[in-house]
Coordinates of C-alpha atoms in Angstrom, one line a residue:
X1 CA 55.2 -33.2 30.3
X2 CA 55.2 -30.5 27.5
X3 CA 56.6 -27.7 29.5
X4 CA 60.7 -29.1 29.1
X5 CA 59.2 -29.0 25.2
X6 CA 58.3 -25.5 25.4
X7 CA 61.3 -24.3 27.6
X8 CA 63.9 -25.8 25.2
X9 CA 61.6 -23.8 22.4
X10 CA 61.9 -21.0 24.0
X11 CA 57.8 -20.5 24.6
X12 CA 57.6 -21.2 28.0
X13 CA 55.6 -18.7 30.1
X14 CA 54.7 -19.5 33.5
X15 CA 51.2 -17.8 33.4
X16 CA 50.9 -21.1 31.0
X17 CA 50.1 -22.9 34.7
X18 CA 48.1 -19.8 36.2
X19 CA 46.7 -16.7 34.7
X20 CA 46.8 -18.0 31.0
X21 CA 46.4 -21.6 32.0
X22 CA 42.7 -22.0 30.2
X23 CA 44.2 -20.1 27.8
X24 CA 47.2 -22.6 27.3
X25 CA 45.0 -25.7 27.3
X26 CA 42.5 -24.5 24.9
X27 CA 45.4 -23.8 22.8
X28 CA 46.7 -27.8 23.1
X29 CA 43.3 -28.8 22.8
X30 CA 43.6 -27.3 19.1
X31 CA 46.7 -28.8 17.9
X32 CA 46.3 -32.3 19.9
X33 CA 44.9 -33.6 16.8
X34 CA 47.9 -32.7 14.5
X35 CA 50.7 -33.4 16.9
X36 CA 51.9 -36.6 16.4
X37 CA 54.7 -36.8 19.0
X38 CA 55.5 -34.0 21.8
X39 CA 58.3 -32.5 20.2
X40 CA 55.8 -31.1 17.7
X41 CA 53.4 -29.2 20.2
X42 CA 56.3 -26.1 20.7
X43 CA 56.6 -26.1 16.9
X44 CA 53.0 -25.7 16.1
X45 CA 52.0 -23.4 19.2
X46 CA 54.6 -21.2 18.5
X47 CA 51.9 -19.0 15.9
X48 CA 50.3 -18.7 19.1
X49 CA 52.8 -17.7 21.2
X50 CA 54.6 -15.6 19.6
X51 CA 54.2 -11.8 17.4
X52 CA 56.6 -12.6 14.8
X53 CA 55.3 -15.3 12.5
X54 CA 58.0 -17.0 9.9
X55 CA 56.4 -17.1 6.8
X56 CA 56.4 -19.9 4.9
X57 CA 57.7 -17.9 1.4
X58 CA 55.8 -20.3 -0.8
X59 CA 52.3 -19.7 0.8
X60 CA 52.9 -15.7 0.9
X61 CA 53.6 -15.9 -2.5
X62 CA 50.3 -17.9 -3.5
X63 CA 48.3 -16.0 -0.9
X64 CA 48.7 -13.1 -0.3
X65 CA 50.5 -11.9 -3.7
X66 CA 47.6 -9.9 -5.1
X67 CA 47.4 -6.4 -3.3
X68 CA 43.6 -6.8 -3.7
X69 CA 43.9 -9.8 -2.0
X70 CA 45.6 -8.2 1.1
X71 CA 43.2 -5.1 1.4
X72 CA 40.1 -7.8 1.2
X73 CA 42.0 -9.2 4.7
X74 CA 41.9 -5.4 5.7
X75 CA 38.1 -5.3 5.3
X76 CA 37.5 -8.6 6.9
X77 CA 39.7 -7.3 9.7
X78 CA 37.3 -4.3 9.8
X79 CA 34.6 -7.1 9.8
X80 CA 35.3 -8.8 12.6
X81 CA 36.2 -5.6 14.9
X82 CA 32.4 -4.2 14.4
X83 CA 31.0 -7.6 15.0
X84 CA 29.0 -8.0 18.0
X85 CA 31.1 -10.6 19.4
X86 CA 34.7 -12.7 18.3
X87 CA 33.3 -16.5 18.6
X88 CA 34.1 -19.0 15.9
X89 CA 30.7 -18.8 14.6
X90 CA 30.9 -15.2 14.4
X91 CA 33.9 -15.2 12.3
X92 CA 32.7 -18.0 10.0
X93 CA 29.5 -16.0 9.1
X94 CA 31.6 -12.9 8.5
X95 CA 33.9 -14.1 6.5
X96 CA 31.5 -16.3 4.3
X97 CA 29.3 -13.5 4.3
X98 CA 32.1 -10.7 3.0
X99 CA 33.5 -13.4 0.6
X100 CA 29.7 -13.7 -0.9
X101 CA 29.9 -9.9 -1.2
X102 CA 33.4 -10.0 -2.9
X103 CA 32.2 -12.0 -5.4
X104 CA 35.0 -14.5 -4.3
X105 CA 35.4 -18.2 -3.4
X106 CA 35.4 -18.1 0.8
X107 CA 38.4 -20.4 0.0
X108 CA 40.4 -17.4 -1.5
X109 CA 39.8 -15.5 1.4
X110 CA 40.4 -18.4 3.9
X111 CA 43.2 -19.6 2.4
X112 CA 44.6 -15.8 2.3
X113 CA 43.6 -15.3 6.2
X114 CA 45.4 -18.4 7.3
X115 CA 48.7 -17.4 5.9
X116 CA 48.3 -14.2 6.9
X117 CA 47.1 -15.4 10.8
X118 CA 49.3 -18.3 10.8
X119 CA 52.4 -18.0 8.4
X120 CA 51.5 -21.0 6.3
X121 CA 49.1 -22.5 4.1
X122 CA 48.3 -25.3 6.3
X123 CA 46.9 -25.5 10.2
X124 CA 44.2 -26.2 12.4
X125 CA 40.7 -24.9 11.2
X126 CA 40.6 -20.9 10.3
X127 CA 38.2 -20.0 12.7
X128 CA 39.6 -21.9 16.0
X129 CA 43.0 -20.8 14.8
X130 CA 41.2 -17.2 15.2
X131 CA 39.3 -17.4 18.6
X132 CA 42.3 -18.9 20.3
X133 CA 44.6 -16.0 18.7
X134 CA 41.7 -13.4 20.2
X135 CA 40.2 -10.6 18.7
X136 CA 42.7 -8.1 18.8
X137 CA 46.0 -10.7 17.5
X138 CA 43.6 -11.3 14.8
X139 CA 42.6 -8.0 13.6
X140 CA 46.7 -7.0 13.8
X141 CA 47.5 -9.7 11.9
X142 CA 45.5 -9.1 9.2
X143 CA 45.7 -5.7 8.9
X144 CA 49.5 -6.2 8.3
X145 CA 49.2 -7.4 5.6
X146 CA 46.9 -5.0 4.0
X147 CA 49.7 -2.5 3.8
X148 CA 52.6 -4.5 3.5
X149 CA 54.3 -4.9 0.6
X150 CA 55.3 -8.9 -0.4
X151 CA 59.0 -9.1 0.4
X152 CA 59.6 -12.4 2.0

């Protein structure tokens, strides 16, 4: 019932049904809360689907202005690669944890990590939104960001 959805999106992958199938349904498990109709699964799983995130100009600018803001997502990136494992507890405690050593509100970080994981200010909880991305989308995606100048 959500593949016509995805297809007219443009997200349709047939692994969806076979090798990425657990993968997939993890995925809608995570935004089955938010979606209120159908139409809106292809709109919110595409920050899953895809490498290219729109960003939403308003959040980058509240986010991830600061350059000391974007090398703090660098060192969390670094972080979670030498942590024993990528679960969401993991994640949680390092990010709290590097937060605490930042001398920053974990919110500041957070709120920096979703945009920069997710393209906008809002979506499902930081650290799902992480293990379903996987280790290695995560680390990419924040590491963008700790070079990249703000131009959107």
């Amino acid at each position: 019932y959500l593949r016509p959805e995805f297809e007219k999106a443009g997200l349709w992958n047939d692994e969806f049904l076979s090798a990425r199938k657990s993968w997939f349904c993890e995925m809608l498990a995570l935004l089955r809360p938010r979606a209120k109709t159908l139409l809106e699964f292809p709109k919110q799983a595409r920050m899953f689907i895809v490498d290219e995130l729109e960003f939403d100009p308003a959040a980058v600018q509240k986010f991830l202005k600061d350059p000391a803001v974007r090398e703090q997502l660098g060192t969390l990136a670094d972080r979670l690669e030498a942590a024993p494992d990528f679960t969401l507890q993991t994640a949680d405690a390092v990010t709290r944890k590097l937060a605490e050593e930042l001398a920053i509100k974990p919110g500041t970080l957070m709120g920096a990590a979703r945009v920069a994981l997710t393209g906008a200010s809002v979506s499902p909880g930081l650290f799902e939104v992480m293990t379903v991305l996987g280790r290695d989308r995560t680390l990419a995606r924040l590491r963008r960001w700790q070079t990249e100048a703000v131009t959107i």
